[in-house]
CSV table of C-alpha atoms in Angstrom, one decimal:
chain,number,residue,atom,x,y,z
A,1,MET,CA,21.0,-0.3,18.4
A,2,ALA,CA,20.5,1.9,21.3
A,3,GLN,CA,19.6,0.7,24.6
A,4,PRO,CA,15.9,0.7,25.7
A,5,ASP,CA,14.6,3.8,27.2
A,6,PHE,CA,12.7,3.9,30.5
A,7,CYS,CA,9.4,5.2,31.2
A,8,SER,CA,9.6,8.7,32.6
A,9,THR,CA,7.8,12.0,32.4
A,10,GLY,CA,11.0,13.4,31.0
A,11,LYS,CA,12.5,12.5,27.7
A,12,THR,CA,15.5,10.8,28.9
A,13,GLY,CA,17.5,7.8,27.3
A,14,ALA,CA,19.2,7.2,24.1
A,15,THR,CA,17.7,8.7,20.7
A,16,LEU,CA,16.8,6.1,18.2
A,17,SER,CA,17.4,6.1,14.5
A,18,VAL,CA,14.4,6.2,12.3
A,19,ASP,CA,15.0,2.6,11.3
A,20,ALA,CA,15.5,1.3,14.7
A,21,ALA,CA,12.2,3.2,15.8
A,22,ARG,CA,10.4,1.5,13.1
A,23,LEU,CA,11.5,-1.8,13.8
A,24,ARG,CA,10.8,-1.5,17.6
A,25,THR,CA,7.4,-0.1,16.8
A,26,ILE,CA,6.6,-3.2,14.5
A,27,ALA,CA,8.2,-5.6,17.0
A,28,ALA,CA,5.6,-4.2,19.7
A,29,VAL,CA,2.6,-5.2,17.5
A,30,ALA,CA,0.2,-7.9,18.3
A,31,PRO,CA,-1.3,-9.1,14.9
A,32,VAL,CA,-5.0,-9.6,14.7
A,33,ARG,CA,-6.0,-13.3,14.6
A,34,GLU,CA,-9.8,-13.4,14.5
A,35,VAL,CA,-11.1,-14.4,11.1
A,36,GLU,CA,-14.4,-13.9,9.3
A,37,GLU,CA,-15.6,-15.2,5.9
A,38,LEU,CA,-16.8,-12.5,3.3
A,39,PRO,CA,-18.2,-12.7,-0.2
A,40,LEU,CA,-15.9,-11.0,-2.8
A,41,ASP,CA,-18.3,-8.4,-3.4
A,42,LEU,CA,-17.7,-7.2,0.3
A,43,ALA,CA,-13.9,-8.1,0.5
A,44,PHE,CA,-12.5,-5.2,-1.2
A,45,GLY,CA,-9.6,-3.5,0.8
A,46,ARG,CA,-9.6,-6.4,3.4
A,47,VAL,CA,-6.6,-8.6,4.5
A,48,LEU,CA,-6.5,-12.1,3.4
A,49,ALA,CA,-6.3,-14.4,6.5
A,50,GLU,CA,-5.9,-17.8,4.8
A,51,PRO,CA,-4.9,-18.9,1.3
A,52,PRO,CA,-8.1,-20.2,-0.6
A,53,ALA,CA,-7.9,-23.1,-2.9
A,54,ALA,CA,-8.7,-22.3,-6.7
A,55,GLN,CA,-11.9,-24.0,-7.6
A,56,VAL,CA,-11.0,-24.3,-11.4
A,57,ASN,CA,-7.9,-23.8,-13.5
A,58,LEU,CA,-7.2,-20.3,-14.8
A,59,PRO,CA,-7.8,-20.3,-17.7
A,60,PRO,CA,-10.1,-23.4,-17.4
A,61,PHE,CA,-9.4,-24.5,-21.1
A,62,ASP,CA,-6.8,-23.7,-23.7
A,63,ASN,CA,-7.9,-20.5,-25.5
A,64,ALA,CA,-6.9,-17.9,-28.0
A,65,ALA,CA,-5.0,-14.9,-27.2
A,66,MET,CA,-6.0,-12.9,-30.0
A,67,ASP,CA,-8.4,-12.9,-33.1
A,68,GLY,CA,-6.8,-15.0,-35.9
A,69,TYR,CA,-6.6,-18.5,-37.3
A,70,ALA,CA,-6.2,-22.0,-35.3
A,71,VAL,CA,-3.7,-24.1,-37.2
A,72,SER,CA,-1.6,-27.2,-36.8
A,73,THR,CA,2.1,-26.5,-37.2
A,74,GLY,CA,2.5,-30.1,-38.4
A,75,ASP,CA,0.5,-29.0,-41.6
A,76,LEU,CA,3.1,-26.2,-42.4
A,77,ALA,CA,6.1,-28.5,-42.9
A,78,GLY,CA,8.7,-27.5,-45.8
A,79,HIS,CA,8.6,-24.2,-47.5
A,80,GLY,CA,5.6,-21.8,-47.5
A,81,PRO,CA,3.6,-20.2,-48.6
A,82,TRP,CA,0.8,-22.8,-47.5
A,83,ARG,CA,-2.8,-22.9,-48.4
A,84,LEU,CA,-5.3,-24.2,-46.0
A,85,PRO,CA,-9.0,-24.6,-46.3
A,86,VAL,CA,-11.0,-22.7,-43.5
A,87,SER,CA,-13.3,-25.2,-42.1
A,88,GLY,CA,-14.8,-23.7,-39.2
A,89,ARG,CA,-15.5,-20.5,-37.1
A,90,ILE,CA,-15.1,-20.5,-33.4
A,91,ALA,CA,-16.1,-17.6,-31.1
A,92,ALA,CA,-15.7,-16.9,-27.4
A,93,GLY,CA,-18.5,-18.8,-25.5
A,94,ASP,CA,-18.7,-21.5,-27.9
A,95,THR,CA,-19.3,-24.7,-25.9
A,96,ARG,CA,-19.1,-27.1,-28.6
A,97,SER,CA,-16.1,-29.7,-28.8
A,98,ILE,CA,-14.6,-29.2,-32.1
A,99,SER,CA,-12.0,-31.4,-33.7
A,100,LEU,CA,-10.3,-29.8,-37.0
A,101,ARG,CA,-9.6,-32.2,-40.0
A,102,PRO,CA,-5.9,-32.5,-40.7
A,103,GLY,CA,-4.7,-29.9,-43.3
A,104,THR,CA,-7.4,-27.3,-42.6
A,105,ALA,CA,-7.6,-24.0,-40.4
A,106,ALA,CA,-10.4,-22.4,-38.1
A,107,ARG,CA,-11.3,-18.7,-37.9
A,108,ILE,CA,-11.1,-18.0,-34.1
A,109,PHE,CA,-11.6,-15.2,-31.8
A,110,THR,CA,-10.0,-14.0,-28.7
A,111,GLY,CA,-11.1,-16.2,-25.7
A,112,ALA,CA,-12.5,-19.0,-27.8
A,113,PRO,CA,-11.5,-22.5,-26.9
A,114,ILE,CA,-8.7,-23.9,-29.2
A,115,PRO,CA,-10.1,-26.9,-31.4
A,116,GLU,CA,-8.5,-30.4,-31.2
A,117,GLY,CA,-6.0,-30.9,-33.7
A,118,THR,CA,-4.4,-27.5,-33.5
A,119,ASP,CA,-1.6,-25.9,-31.5
A,120,ALA,CA,-1.1,-22.5,-32.8
A,121,VAL,CA,-3.1,-19.2,-33.5
A,122,ILE,CA,-1.8,-16.9,-36.3
A,123,MET,CA,-3.0,-13.4,-35.8
A,124,GLN,CA,-5.3,-12.2,-38.6
A,125,GLU,CA,-2.7,-9.4,-39.7
A,126,ARG,CA,-0.1,-11.9,-40.7
A,127,VAL,CA,-2.2,-14.1,-43.2
A,128,ARG,CA,-4.2,-13.5,-46.2
A,129,ARG,CA,-7.6,-15.1,-47.2
A,130,GLU,CA,-8.9,-15.7,-50.5
A,131,GLY,CA,-12.5,-16.8,-50.1
A,132,ASP,CA,-12.4,-20.0,-47.9
A,133,THR,CA,-8.8,-20.4,-48.3
A,134,LEU,CA,-6.0,-19.2,-45.8
A,135,ILE,CA,-2.6,-18.2,-47.3
A,136,VAL,CA,0.2,-18.7,-44.5
A,137,SER,CA,3.6,-17.2,-45.5
A,138,GLU,CA,5.4,-17.7,-42.1
A,139,ALA,CA,5.0,-20.8,-40.2
A,140,PRO,CA,4.3,-20.3,-36.6
A,141,ARG,CA,5.8,-21.8,-33.4
A,142,ILE,CA,4.0,-24.4,-31.3
A,143,SER,CA,1.6,-22.6,-28.6
A,144,LEU,CA,2.0,-19.2,-30.3
A,145,ASN,CA,-0.9,-17.0,-29.1
A,146,ILE,CA,-2.4,-19.8,-27.0
A,147,ARG,CA,-3.3,-19.2,-23.4
A,148,ARG,CA,-2.9,-22.8,-21.9
A,149,ARG,CA,-5.2,-24.4,-19.3
A,150,GLY,CA,-4.2,-23.4,-15.9
A,151,GLU,CA,-1.2,-21.4,-16.6
A,152,ASP,CA,-2.2,-18.5,-14.4
A,153,CYS,CA,-3.3,-21.0,-11.5
A,154,ARG,CA,-4.2,-24.5,-11.2
A,155,ALA,CA,-7.2,-26.0,-9.6
A,156,GLY,CA,-6.6,-26.7,-5.9
A,157,GLU,CA,-3.6,-24.2,-5.6
A,158,PRO,CA,-4.0,-20.9,-3.8
A,159,PRO,CA,-4.1,-17.9,-6.1
A,160,LEU,CA,-2.9,-15.7,-3.4
A,161,PRO,CA,-1.0,-16.1,-0.1
A,162,SER,CA,-2.3,-14.9,3.1
A,163,GLY,CA,-1.6,-11.4,4.3
A,164,HIS,CA,-2.3,-9.7,1.0
A,165,LEU,CA,-4.5,-6.7,0.9
A,166,LEU,CA,-7.6,-7.5,-1.5
A,167,THR,CA,-7.2,-5.0,-4.3
A,168,ALA,CA,-9.5,-4.9,-7.2
A,169,PRO,CA,-7.1,-6.9,-9.4
A,170,ARG,CA,-6.5,-9.6,-6.7
A,171,LEU,CA,-10.3,-9.9,-6.3
A,172,ALA,CA,-10.7,-10.4,-9.9
A,173,LEU,CA,-7.9,-13.2,-9.7
A,174,LEU,CA,-10.0,-14.9,-7.1
A,175,ALA,CA,-13.2,-14.6,-9.0
A,176,GLY,CA,-11.5,-16.0,-12.1
A,177,THR,CA,-10.6,-19.3,-10.2
A,178,GLY,CA,-14.3,-19.7,-8.7
A,179,ILE,CA,-13.7,-18.6,-5.2
A,180,PRO,CA,-16.9,-17.0,-4.2
A,181,GLU,CA,-16.0,-16.1,-0.8
A,182,VAL,CA,-12.7,-15.5,1.3
A,183,PRO,CA,-11.5,-15.7,5.0
A,184,ILE,CA,-10.4,-12.3,6.1
A,185,PHE,CA,-8.9,-10.7,9.2
A,186,ARG,CA,-11.4,-8.8,11.2
A,187,ARG,CA,-11.0,-5.0,11.0
A,188,LEU,CA,-8.1,-3.5,13.0
A,189,ARG,CA,-9.7,-1.3,15.9
A,190,VAL,CA,-8.0,1.9,16.0
A,191,GLY,CA,-8.7,4.7,18.7
A,192,LEU,CA,-7.6,8.3,18.0
A,193,PHE,CA,-7.6,11.4,20.2
A,194,SER,CA,-5.9,14.7,20.2
A,195,THR,CA,-4.6,16.6,23.2
A,196,GLY,CA,-4.5,20.3,23.8
A,197,SER,CA,-6.6,22.8,25.5
A,198,GLU,CA,-5.8,25.2,22.7
A,199,LEU,CA,-7.5,23.1,20.2
A,200,GLN,CA,-11.0,23.6,18.6
A,201,GLU,CA,-12.8,21.9,15.9
A,202,PRO,CA,-13.4,23.5,12.6
A,203,GLY,CA,-16.4,25.8,12.6
A,204,SER,CA,-16.3,26.7,16.1
A,205,PRO,CA,-15.4,30.2,17.2
A,206,LEU,CA,-11.7,30.8,18.1
A,207,ARG,CA,-10.7,32.6,21.2
A,208,HIS,CA,-7.2,34.3,21.5
A,209,GLY,CA,-4.7,31.6,21.7
A,210,GLN,CA,-6.8,28.7,20.3
A,211,ILE,CA,-6.1,27.0,17.1
A,212,TYR,CA,-8.3,24.6,14.9
A,213,ASN,CA,-7.5,20.8,15.2
A,214,SER,CA,-6.2,20.1,11.7
A,215,ASN,CA,-4.6,16.8,13.0
A,216,ARG,CA,-7.8,15.0,13.7
A,217,VAL,CA,-9.2,15.6,10.1
A,218,MET,CA,-5.8,14.5,8.6
A,219,LEU,CA,-5.2,11.4,10.7
A,220,ARG,CA,-8.9,10.4,10.4
A,221,ALA,CA,-8.6,10.6,6.6
A,222,LEU,CA,-5.3,8.6,6.8
A,223,LEU,CA,-6.9,6.0,9.0
A,224,THR,CA,-10.2,5.6,6.7
A,225,GLN,CA,-9.5,2.4,5.4
A,226,PRO,CA,-11.6,-0.8,4.6
A,227,TRP,CA,-9.2,-2.8,7.1
A,228,ILE,CA,-9.7,-0.2,10.0
A,229,ASP,CA,-12.5,0.2,12.4
A,230,LEU,CA,-11.9,3.5,13.8
A,231,THR,CA,-13.0,5.1,17.2
A,232,ASP,CA,-12.5,8.8,17.6
A,233,TYR,CA,-12.4,10.0,21.3
A,234,GLY,CA,-12.2,13.8,20.3
A,235,ILE,CA,-10.2,16.4,21.8
A,236,LEU,CA,-8.8,16.2,25.4
A,237,CYS,CA,-8.0,19.3,27.5
A,238,ASP,CA,-4.7,19.3,29.1
A,239,ASP,CA,-6.1,17.5,32.1
A,240,PRO,CA,-3.9,14.8,33.5
A,241,GLY,CA,-6.9,12.7,34.9
A,242,ALA,CA,-9.0,12.9,31.8
A,243,ILE,CA,-6.0,12.0,29.6
A,244,ARG,CA,-5.3,8.9,31.8
A,245,ALA,CA,-8.9,7.8,31.8
A,246,THR,CA,-9.1,8.1,27.9
A,247,ILE,CA,-5.8,6.2,27.5
A,248,ARG,CA,-7.0,3.3,29.8
A,249,ARG,CA,-10.3,3.1,27.9
A,250,ALA,CA,-8.9,3.4,24.4
A,251,GLY,CA,-6.1,0.8,25.4
A,252,GLU,CA,-8.9,-1.5,26.6
A,253,GLU,CA,-11.1,-1.1,23.4
A,254,ASN,CA,-8.8,-1.0,20.6
A,255,ASP,CA,-5.7,-2.9,19.0
A,256,VAL,CA,-3.8,0.3,18.2
A,257,VAL,CA,-4.3,3.8,20.0
A,258,ILE,CA,-2.8,7.0,18.2
A,259,SER,CA,-2.8,10.2,19.8
A,260,SER,CA,-1.6,13.6,18.7
A,261,GLY,CA,0.2,16.3,20.9
A,262,GLY,CA,1.3,16.0,24.4
A,263,VAL,CA,4.2,13.7,24.0
A,264,SER,CA,7.0,16.2,24.7
A,265,ALA,CA,8.5,17.0,28.0
A,266,GLY,CA,6.8,20.1,28.9
A,267,GLU,CA,4.8,20.9,31.9
A,268,GLU,CA,1.4,20.6,29.9
A,269,ASP,CA,2.5,17.4,28.1
A,270,HIS,CA,0.8,14.9,30.3
A,271,ILE,CA,0.9,11.6,28.0
A,272,LEU,CA,4.0,10.2,29.4
A,273,ASP,CA,3.0,10.5,32.9
A,274,ALA,CA,-0.4,9.0,32.1
A,275,LEU,CA,1.2,6.2,30.7
A,276,ARG,CA,3.5,5.6,33.3
A,277,ARG,CA,0.6,5.5,35.8
A,278,GLU,CA,-1.2,3.1,33.4
A,279,ASP,CA,1.9,0.8,33.6
A,280,ALA,CA,2.5,1.1,29.9
A,281,THR,CA,5.9,-0.4,28.5
A,282,LEU,CA,7.5,2.0,26.4
A,283,ASP,CA,9.8,1.2,23.4
A,284,VAL,CA,10.5,4.5,21.8
A,285,LEU,CA,10.7,7.8,23.5
A,286,LYS,CA,13.0,9.8,21.1
A,287,VAL,CA,13.7,9.4,17.4
A,288,ALA,CA,16.5,11.1,15.3
A,289,ILE,CA,13.8,12.4,12.8
A,290,ARG,CA,13.1,15.9,11.6
A,291,PRO,CA,10.4,16.8,12.2
A,292,GLY,CA,9.0,14.7,15.0
A,293,LYS,CA,11.7,13.9,17.5
A,294,PRO,CA,9.3,13.6,20.4
A,295,LEU,CA,7.4,10.5,19.1
A,296,THR,CA,6.4,8.1,21.8
A,297,VAL,CA,5.8,4.3,21.0
A,298,GLY,CA,4.8,1.4,23.6
A,299,ARG,CA,1.9,-0.8,24.8
A,300,VAL,CA,-0.9,0.0,27.2
A,301,ALA,CA,-3.3,-2.3,28.2
A,302,ASN,CA,-4.3,-4.3,25.1
A,303,ALA,CA,-3.1,-2.1,22.5
A,304,LEU,CA,0.0,-0.6,20.7
A,305,TYR,CA,0.3,3.1,21.6
A,306,VAL,CA,1.7,5.6,19.2
A,307,GLY,CA,2.0,9.0,20.5
A,308,LEU,CA,2.5,11.5,17.5
A,309,PRO,CA,3.8,15.1,17.9
A,310,GLY,CA,1.3,17.9,18.0
A,311,ASN,CA,2.8,19.8,14.9
A,312,PRO,CA,0.8,18.9,11.9
A,313,TYR,CA,3.8,18.3,9.4
A,314,ALA,CA,5.6,16.3,12.3
A,315,ALA,CA,2.6,14.3,12.9
A,316,ALA,CA,2.2,13.5,9.0
A,317,VAL,CA,5.7,12.4,8.8
A,318,THR,CA,5.8,10.2,12.0
A,319,PHE,CA,2.5,8.6,10.9
A,320,SER,CA,4.0,7.6,7.5
A,321,GLN,CA,7.3,6.6,8.7
A,322,ILE,CA,6.6,4.7,11.8
A,323,ALA,CA,2.9,4.3,12.5
A,324,ARG,CA,1.8,3.1,9.1
A,325,PRO,CA,4.1,0.1,8.7
A,326,ALA,CA,3.0,-1.0,12.3
A,327,LEU,CA,-0.6,-0.6,11.5
A,328,ARG,CA,-0.1,-2.9,8.4
A,329,LYS,CA,1.5,-5.6,10.4
A,330,ALA,CA,-1.1,-5.4,13.4
A,331,ALA,CA,-4.0,-5.7,10.5
A,332,GLY,CA,-2.4,-8.8,9.3
A,333,MET,CA,-0.5,-7.8,6.2
A,334,THR,CA,2.7,-9.4,5.3
A,335,VAL,CA,3.7,-7.4,2.2
A,336,VAL,CA,5.6,-4.3,2.9
A,337,PRO,CA,5.3,-1.7,0.3
A,338,ASP,CA,8.4,0.1,-1.0
A,339,ASN,CA,7.3,3.4,-2.8
A,340,TRP,CA,10.5,5.2,-2.8
A,341,ILE,CA,12.0,6.1,-5.9
A,342,PRO,CA,15.2,7.8,-7.0
A,343,ALA,CA,15.3,11.5,-7.9
A,344,VAL,CA,17.7,14.4,-7.7
A,345,ALA,CA,17.7,17.7,-5.7
A,346,GLY,CA,17.0,20.9,-7.7
A,347,PHE,CA,17.7,23.1,-4.4
A,348,ASP,CA,20.5,23.9,-2.2
A,349,TYR,CA,20.0,23.4,1.6
A,350,ASP,CA,22.4,24.0,4.5
A,351,ARG,CA,21.2,22.0,7.5
A,352,THR,CA,22.2,20.6,10.9
A,353,ALA,CA,23.3,17.0,10.5
A,354,GLY,CA,22.5,14.2,13.1
A,355,ARG,CA,18.8,13.4,12.1
A,356,ARG,CA,17.0,12.0,9.1
A,357,GLU,CA,15.1,14.8,7.6
A,358,TYR,CA,11.9,14.6,5.4
A,359,VAL,CA,11.4,17.5,3.2
A,360,PRO,CA,8.1,18.3,1.4
A,361,VAL,CA,8.9,18.6,-2.3
A,362,THR,CA,7.3,18.7,-5.8
A,363,TRP,CA,8.6,18.4,-9.3
A,364,ASP,CA,7.6,19.4,-12.8
A,365,GLN,CA,10.8,18.4,-14.6
A,366,ARG,CA,12.9,15.2,-15.0
A,367,ASP,CA,16.6,14.9,-15.8
A,368,ALA,CA,18.1,12.8,-18.6
A,369,MET,CA,17.7,9.6,-16.7
A,370,GLY,CA,14.1,10.2,-16.1
A,371,ARG,CA,14.6,11.0,-12.3
A,372,PRO,CA,12.2,13.9,-10.9
A,373,ILE,CA,14.1,17.3,-10.3
A,374,LEU,CA,12.9,18.2,-6.7
A,375,ARG,CA,11.8,21.5,-5.7
A,376,ARG,CA,11.8,22.0,-1.9
A,377,LEU,CA,8.6,23.4,-0.4
A,378,GLY,CA,8.4,25.8,2.4
A,379,ARG,CA,11.0,26.1,5.4
A,380,GLY,CA,10.6,22.6,6.9
A,381,ALA,CA,8.8,24.0,10.0
A,382,SER,CA,6.9,21.2,11.7
A,383,ALA,CA,3.8,23.4,12.2
A,384,SER,CA,3.4,24.1,8.6
A,385,LEU,CA,0.4,23.0,6.6
A,386,SER,CA,0.8,24.5,3.2
A,387,PRO,CA,4.1,22.8,2.1
A,388,ILE,CA,2.6,19.3,2.9
A,389,ALA,CA,-0.7,20.1,1.2
A,390,MET,CA,1.0,21.2,-2.1
A,391,ALA,CA,3.7,18.6,-2.1
A,392,ARG,CA,3.9,15.6,-4.6
A,393,GLY,CA,6.2,13.7,-2.2
A,394,ILE,CA,8.6,13.6,0.8
A,395,ALA,CA,12.3,13.6,0.1
A,396,ALA,CA,14.7,11.9,2.8
A,397,ILE,CA,17.8,13.4,3.6
A,398,ASP,CA,20.4,11.2,5.5
A,399,PRO,CA,21.4,12.2,8.9
A,400,ASP,CA,25.1,12.5,8.1
A,401,MET,CA,24.4,15.0,5.2
A,402,PRO,CA,25.1,18.6,6.3
A,403,ARG,CA,24.4,20.3,3.0
A,404,VAL,CA,22.2,19.2,0.0
A,405,SER,CA,23.3,20.5,-3.4
A,406,ALA,CA,21.4,21.0,-6.7
A,407,GLY,CA,21.8,17.7,-8.6
A,408,GLN,CA,22.7,15.6,-5.6
A,409,PRO,CA,20.7,12.2,-5.7
A,410,LEU,CA,17.9,11.6,-3.2
A,411,GLN,CA,15.1,9.4,-2.5
A,412,VAL,CA,11.5,10.6,-2.8
A,413,GLU,CA,8.3,9.0,-1.5
A,414,PRO,CA,5.3,10.1,-3.9
A,415,LEU,CA,2.2,11.1,-2.0
A,416,LEU,CA,-0.9,9.5,-3.4
A,417,GLU,CA,-4.0,11.8,-4.1
């Protein structure tokens, strides 16, 4: 791994690989520790802080996995077919304690409790019934179509470990074990601002040389999560004093500060100098990534600081590959998602090797192995918006690959709508 860079108004020091930059950014994180209790109805999208104990077994009793007939396999010895009187009917929600007489069967429905004296459920399509007599041609195995008590989770055991994001299925699991409320980490406090005297908010009149601030809208959307408490500090003009004051305030008020723009080494890029004057420690200054090389990561005051490039596509790529994994760790999540899937290039592309490149792609065909055949969108310019807006995913091209040829295997990360 490259040696640490030193803080400077210039971008001196070694250039890190994408993986090394991601690891350094994650290592600089101070995860949230404060915990609060929330009822399940309010806990969607939050991060589980401590593993709760199941209040009951799941399922709480042996029950039928489908509609059919409950029988005892001991009554089906020898050669069939067998004829069994149907002596009862049991539906879901039946609270009676039912015992079946030997040599009989019970009509049973999905979710109904298994009666005493039976150990299998034969689905209704595999038997015949003549009046009150069941005709069984094939003997079932023990426990066929029975969901056993506690097979999902046992009382007193944790249904989920800590650090999991509480999705709808995970909340259902907690509810099924009788847990009414859960300990969750407080929301991650994230501060956001953009820099650039050329920036205006959409709807404002544009003067010559000005552009609309698309990064703010994009990053706000990406940061609008149930586990994030977002503070937007707006647009900062290229004024060193104002930038420094905002960095200081945001670093004191948040767990993570994210900015876009101003992290290069130009005369109007004031972020690095402001960080130096605020005694920031900088872990990442240059990354071998295209687009997004002038990424800056460190710590200022109480917060992790992530300075994204100002060009929109570069900001989108560096956010997804560097910032988002760090945000998840800072929020207390322990599960690292891996959404990359195998694909093949449907295009030829000559490029300069040395940096891992992320290319916006789409696809409408698959090869014989089911892999998406990728079509490259746009020219890869870091300021472009249309390609990423129309992309179904982002394909990664390894640093040592000078040419991509049609049919070449690639990895693609689908973009979720």
